PDB file of C-alpha atoms in Angstrom:
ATOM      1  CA  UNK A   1     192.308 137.220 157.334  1.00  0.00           C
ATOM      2  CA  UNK A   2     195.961 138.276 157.717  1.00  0.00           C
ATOM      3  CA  UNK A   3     197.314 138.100 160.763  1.00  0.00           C
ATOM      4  CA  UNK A   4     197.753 141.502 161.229  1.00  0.00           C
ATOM      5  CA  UNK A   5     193.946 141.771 161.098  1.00  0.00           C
ATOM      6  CA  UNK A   6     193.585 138.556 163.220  1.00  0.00           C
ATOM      7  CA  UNK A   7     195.659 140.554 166.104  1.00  0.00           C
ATOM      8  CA  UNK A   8     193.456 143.918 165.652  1.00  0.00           C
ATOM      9  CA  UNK A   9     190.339 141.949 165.445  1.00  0.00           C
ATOM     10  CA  UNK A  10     190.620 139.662 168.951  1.00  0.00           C
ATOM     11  CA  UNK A  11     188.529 140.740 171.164  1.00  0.00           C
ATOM     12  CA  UNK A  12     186.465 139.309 174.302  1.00  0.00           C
ATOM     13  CA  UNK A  13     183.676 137.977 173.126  1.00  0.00           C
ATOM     14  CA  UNK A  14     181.434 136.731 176.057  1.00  0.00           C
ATOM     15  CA  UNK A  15     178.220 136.467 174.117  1.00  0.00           C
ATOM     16  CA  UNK A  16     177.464 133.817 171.854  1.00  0.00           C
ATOM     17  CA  UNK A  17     175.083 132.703 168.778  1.00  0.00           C
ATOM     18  CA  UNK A  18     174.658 129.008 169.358  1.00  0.00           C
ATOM     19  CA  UNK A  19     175.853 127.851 166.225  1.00  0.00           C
ATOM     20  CA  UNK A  20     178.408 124.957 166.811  1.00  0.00           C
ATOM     21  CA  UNK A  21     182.077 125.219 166.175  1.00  0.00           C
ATOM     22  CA  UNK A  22     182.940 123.422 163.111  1.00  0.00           C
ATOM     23  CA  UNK A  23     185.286 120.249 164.410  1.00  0.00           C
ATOM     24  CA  UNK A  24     188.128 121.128 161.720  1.00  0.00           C
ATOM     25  CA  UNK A  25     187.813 125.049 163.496  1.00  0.00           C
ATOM     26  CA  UNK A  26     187.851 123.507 166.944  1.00  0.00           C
ATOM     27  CA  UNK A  27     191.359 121.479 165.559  1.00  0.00           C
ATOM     28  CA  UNK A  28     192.737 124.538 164.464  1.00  0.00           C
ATOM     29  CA  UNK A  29     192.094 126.799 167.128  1.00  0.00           C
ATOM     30  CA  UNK A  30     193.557 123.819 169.882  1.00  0.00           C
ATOM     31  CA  UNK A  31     196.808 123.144 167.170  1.00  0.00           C
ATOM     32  CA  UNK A  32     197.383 127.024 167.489  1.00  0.00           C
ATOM     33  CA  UNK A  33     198.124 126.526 170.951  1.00  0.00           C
ATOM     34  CA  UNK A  34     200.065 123.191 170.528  1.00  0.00           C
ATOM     35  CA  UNK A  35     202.212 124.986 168.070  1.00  0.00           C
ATOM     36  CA  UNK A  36     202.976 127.646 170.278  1.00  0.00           C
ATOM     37  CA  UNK A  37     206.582 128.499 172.191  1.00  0.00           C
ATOM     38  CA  UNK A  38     207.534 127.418 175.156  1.00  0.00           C
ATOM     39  CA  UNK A  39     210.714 127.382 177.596  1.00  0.00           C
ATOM     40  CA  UNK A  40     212.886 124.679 176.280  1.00  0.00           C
ATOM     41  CA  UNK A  41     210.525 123.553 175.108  1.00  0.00           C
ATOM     42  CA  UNK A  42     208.897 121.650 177.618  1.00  0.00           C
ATOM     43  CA  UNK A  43     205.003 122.669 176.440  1.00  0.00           C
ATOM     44  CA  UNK A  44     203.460 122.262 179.823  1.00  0.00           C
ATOM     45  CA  UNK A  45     200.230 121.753 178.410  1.00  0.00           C
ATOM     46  CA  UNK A  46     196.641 119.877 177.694  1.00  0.00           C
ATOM     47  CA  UNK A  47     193.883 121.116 176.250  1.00  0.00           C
ATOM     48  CA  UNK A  48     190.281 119.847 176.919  1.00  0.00           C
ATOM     49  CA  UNK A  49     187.857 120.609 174.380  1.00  0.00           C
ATOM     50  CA  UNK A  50     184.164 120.998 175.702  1.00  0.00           C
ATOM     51  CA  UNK A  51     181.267 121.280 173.491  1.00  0.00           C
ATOM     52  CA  UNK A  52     178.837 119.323 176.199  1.00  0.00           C
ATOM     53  CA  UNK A  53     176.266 122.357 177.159  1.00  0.00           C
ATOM     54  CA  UNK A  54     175.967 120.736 180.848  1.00  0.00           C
ATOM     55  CA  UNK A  55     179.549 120.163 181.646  1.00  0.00           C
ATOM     56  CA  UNK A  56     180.004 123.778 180.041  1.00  0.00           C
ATOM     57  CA  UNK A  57     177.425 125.118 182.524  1.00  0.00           C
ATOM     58  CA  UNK A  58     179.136 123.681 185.651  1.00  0.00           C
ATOM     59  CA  UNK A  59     182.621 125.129 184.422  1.00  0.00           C
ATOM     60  CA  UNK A  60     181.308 128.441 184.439  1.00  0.00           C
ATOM     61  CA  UNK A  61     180.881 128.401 188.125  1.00  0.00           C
ATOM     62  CA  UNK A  62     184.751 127.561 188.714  1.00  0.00           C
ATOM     63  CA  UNK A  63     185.414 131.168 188.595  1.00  0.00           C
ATOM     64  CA  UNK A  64     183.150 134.450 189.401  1.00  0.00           C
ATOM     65  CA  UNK A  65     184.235 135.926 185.475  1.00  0.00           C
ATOM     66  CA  UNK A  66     183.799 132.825 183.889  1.00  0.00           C
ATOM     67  CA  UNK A  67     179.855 133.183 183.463  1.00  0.00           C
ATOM     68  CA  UNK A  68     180.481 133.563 179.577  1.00  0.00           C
ATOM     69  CA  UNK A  69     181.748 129.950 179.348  1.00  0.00           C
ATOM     70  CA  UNK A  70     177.846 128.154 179.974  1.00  0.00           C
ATOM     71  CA  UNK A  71     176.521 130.341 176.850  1.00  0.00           C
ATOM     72  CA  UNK A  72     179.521 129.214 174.623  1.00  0.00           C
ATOM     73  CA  UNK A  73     178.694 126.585 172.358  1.00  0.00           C
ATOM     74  CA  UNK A  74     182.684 125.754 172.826  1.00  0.00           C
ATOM     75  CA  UNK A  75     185.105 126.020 175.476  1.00  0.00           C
ATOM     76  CA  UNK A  76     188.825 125.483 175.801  1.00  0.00           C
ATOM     77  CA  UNK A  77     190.685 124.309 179.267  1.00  0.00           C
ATOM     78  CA  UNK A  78     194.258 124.730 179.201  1.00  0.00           C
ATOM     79  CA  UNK A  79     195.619 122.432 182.253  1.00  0.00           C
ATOM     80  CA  UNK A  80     199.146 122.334 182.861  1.00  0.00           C
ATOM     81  CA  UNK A  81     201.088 120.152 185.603  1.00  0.00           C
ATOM     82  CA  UNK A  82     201.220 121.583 189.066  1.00  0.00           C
ATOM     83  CA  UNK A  83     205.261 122.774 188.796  1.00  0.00           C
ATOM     84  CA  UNK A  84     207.612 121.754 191.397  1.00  0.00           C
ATOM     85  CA  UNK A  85     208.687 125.192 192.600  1.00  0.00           C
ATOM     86  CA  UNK A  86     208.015 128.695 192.270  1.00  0.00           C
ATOM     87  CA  UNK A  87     210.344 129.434 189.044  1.00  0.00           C
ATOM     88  CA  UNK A  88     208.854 126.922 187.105  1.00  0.00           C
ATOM     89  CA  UNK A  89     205.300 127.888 187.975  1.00  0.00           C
ATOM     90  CA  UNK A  90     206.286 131.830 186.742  1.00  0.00           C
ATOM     91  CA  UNK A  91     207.671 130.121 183.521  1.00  0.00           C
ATOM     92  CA  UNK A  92     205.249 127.773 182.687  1.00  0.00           C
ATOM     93  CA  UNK A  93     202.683 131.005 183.418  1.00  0.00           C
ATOM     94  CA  UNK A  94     204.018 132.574 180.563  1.00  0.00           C
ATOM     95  CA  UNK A  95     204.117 129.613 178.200  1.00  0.00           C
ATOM     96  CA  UNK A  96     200.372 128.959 178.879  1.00  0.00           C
ATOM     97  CA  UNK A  97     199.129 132.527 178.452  1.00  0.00           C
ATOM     98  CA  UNK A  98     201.616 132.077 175.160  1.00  0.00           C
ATOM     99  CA  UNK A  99     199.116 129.459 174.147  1.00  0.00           C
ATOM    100  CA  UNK A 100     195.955 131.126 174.845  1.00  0.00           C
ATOM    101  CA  UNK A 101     196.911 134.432 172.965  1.00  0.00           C
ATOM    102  CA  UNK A 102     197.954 132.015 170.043  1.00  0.00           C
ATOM    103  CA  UNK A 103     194.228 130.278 170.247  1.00  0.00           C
ATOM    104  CA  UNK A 104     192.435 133.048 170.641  1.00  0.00           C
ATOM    105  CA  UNK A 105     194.388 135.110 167.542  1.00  0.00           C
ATOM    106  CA  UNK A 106     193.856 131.710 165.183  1.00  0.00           C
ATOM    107  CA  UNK A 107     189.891 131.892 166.378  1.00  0.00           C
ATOM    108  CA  UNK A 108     189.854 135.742 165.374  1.00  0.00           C
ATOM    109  CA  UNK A 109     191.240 134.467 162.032  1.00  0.00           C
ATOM    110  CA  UNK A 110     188.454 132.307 161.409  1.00  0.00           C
ATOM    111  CA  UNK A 111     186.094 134.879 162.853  1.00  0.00           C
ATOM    112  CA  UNK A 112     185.110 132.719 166.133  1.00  0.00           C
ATOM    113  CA  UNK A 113     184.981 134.683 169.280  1.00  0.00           C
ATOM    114  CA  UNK A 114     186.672 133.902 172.684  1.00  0.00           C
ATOM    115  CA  UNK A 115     187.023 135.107 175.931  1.00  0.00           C
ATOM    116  CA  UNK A 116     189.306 133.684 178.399  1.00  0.00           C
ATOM    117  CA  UNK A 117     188.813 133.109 182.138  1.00  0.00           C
ATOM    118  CA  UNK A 118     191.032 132.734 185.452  1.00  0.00           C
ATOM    119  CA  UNK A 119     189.871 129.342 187.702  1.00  0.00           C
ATOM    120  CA  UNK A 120     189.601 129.788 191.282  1.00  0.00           C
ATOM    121  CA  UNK A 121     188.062 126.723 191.988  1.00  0.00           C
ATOM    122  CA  UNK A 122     190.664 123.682 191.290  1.00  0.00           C
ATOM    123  CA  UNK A 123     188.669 121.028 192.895  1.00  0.00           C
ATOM    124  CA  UNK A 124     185.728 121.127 191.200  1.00  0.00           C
ATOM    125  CA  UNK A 125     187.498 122.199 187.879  1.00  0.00           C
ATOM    126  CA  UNK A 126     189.383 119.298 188.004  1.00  0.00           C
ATOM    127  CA  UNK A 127     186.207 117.032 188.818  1.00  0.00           C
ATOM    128  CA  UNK A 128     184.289 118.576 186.222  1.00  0.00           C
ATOM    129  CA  UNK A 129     186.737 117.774 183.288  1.00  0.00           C
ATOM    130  CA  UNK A 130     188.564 114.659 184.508  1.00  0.00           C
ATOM    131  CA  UNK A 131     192.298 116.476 185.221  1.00  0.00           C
ATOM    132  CA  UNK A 132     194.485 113.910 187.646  1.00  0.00           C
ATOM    133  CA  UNK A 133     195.311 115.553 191.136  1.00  0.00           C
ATOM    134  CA  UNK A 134     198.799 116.306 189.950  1.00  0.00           C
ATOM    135  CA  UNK A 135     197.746 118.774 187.215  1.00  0.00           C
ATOM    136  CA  UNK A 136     195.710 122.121 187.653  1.00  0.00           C
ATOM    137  CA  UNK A 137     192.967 123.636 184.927  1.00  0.00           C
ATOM    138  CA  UNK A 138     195.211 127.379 184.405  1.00  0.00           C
ATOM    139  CA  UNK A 139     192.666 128.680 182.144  1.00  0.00           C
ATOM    140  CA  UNK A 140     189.187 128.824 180.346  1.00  0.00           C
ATOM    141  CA  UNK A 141     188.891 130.175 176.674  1.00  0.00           C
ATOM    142  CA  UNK A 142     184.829 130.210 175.331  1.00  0.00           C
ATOM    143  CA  UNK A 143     184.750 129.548 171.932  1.00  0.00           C
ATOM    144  CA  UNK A 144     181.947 130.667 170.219  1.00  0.00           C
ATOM    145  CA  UNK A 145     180.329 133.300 167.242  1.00  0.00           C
ATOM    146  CA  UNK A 146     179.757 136.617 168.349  1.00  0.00           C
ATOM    147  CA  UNK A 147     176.481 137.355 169.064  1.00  0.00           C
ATOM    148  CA  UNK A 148     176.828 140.961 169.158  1.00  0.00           C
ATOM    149  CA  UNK A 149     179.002 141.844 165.878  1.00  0.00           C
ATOM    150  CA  UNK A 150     181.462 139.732 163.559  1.00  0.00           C
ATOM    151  CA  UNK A 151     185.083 140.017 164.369  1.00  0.00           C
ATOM    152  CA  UNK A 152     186.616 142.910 162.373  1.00  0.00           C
ATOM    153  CA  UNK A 153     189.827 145.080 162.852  1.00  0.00           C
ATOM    154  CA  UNK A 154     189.809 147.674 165.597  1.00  0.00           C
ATOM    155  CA  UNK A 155     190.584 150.993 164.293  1.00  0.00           C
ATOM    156  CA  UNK A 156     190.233 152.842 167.336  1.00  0.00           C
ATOM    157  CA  UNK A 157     190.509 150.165 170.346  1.00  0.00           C
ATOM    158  CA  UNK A 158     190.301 151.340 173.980  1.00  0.00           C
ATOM    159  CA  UNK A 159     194.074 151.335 174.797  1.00  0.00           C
ATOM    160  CA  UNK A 160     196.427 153.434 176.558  1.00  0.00           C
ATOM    161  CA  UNK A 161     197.884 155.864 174.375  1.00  0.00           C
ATOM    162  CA  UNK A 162     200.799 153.901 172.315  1.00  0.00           C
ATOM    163  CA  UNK A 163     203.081 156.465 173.047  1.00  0.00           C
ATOM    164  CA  UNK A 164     202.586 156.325 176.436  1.00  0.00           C
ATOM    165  CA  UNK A 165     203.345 152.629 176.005  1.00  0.00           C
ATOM    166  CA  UNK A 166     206.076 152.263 174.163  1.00  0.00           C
ATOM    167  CA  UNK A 167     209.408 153.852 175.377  1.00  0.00           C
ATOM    168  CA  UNK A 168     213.231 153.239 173.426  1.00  0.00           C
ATOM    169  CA  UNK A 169     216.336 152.612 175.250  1.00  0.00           C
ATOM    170  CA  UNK A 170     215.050 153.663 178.743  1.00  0.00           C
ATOM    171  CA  UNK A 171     211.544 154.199 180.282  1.00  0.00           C
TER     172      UNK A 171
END
């Protein structure tokens, strides 16, 4: 797929065949994020790949929208270390969702579905996956095969109008 396609294809995909993720896809999808920017380039973050159907049931009860992530035969944590003050936390914010867009565009490419999800509950998110006390799980991404309908470009996708969007030179 180009990546043109890749980007109009993405879409939240919360429901799953239960086909496996192919390692090599599972690699490429993780080294999408690795290879993503980041403020000087400090890349403030781990991924923990989760395939385990157990562990992946008990992380979908971290957060109230992350139910998708027990029917996903994958899923994604992106943990980051807790930042020492408020302007590294807004930075390093950015640089993670930086790396989830880039995962979740490569997975579109390969037609694998994701969906991400916030974590409310740290504690147990950090129990659950093994993350030290001194680092905090930012997001979820399920990985998985749509079950609905293979990933395609969106023609028509349910967006504000663009020119609504998209001012020059002032708002």
């Amino acid at each position: 797929m180009e990546t043109w396609d890749a980007v109009r294809a993405r879409r939240n995909v919360r429901t799953y065949r239960q086909d496996p993720i192919p390692e090599d896809a599972l690699m490429r999808i993780a080294e999408a994020g690795w290879q993503s920017p980041s403020a000087k380039n400090r890349q403030p973050w781990d991924f923990v790949i989760v395939t385990d159907p157990e562990q992946l049931q008990e992380l979908s009860t971290v957060w109230q929208g992350a139910g998708h992530i027990a029917s996903a035969p994958a899923g994604i944590a992106i943990v980051a270390p807790e930042p020492p003050d408020e302007r590294r936390r807004v930075v390093d914010q950015y640089d993670l969702g930086q790396a989830t867009m880039a995962m979740a565009v490569t997975a579109a490419d390969l037609g694998i579905g994701t969906a991400h999800s916030s974590v409310g509950d740290q504690d147990k998110a950090r129990a659950i996956l093994g993350v030290p006390d001194d680092h905090f799980v930012a997001y979820l991404l399920g990985v998985g095969y749509p079950a609905d309908r293979p990933l395609k470009p969106i023609n028509t996708p349910d967006r504000r109008p663009f020119d609504e969007v998209v001012h020059r030179g002032r708002w």
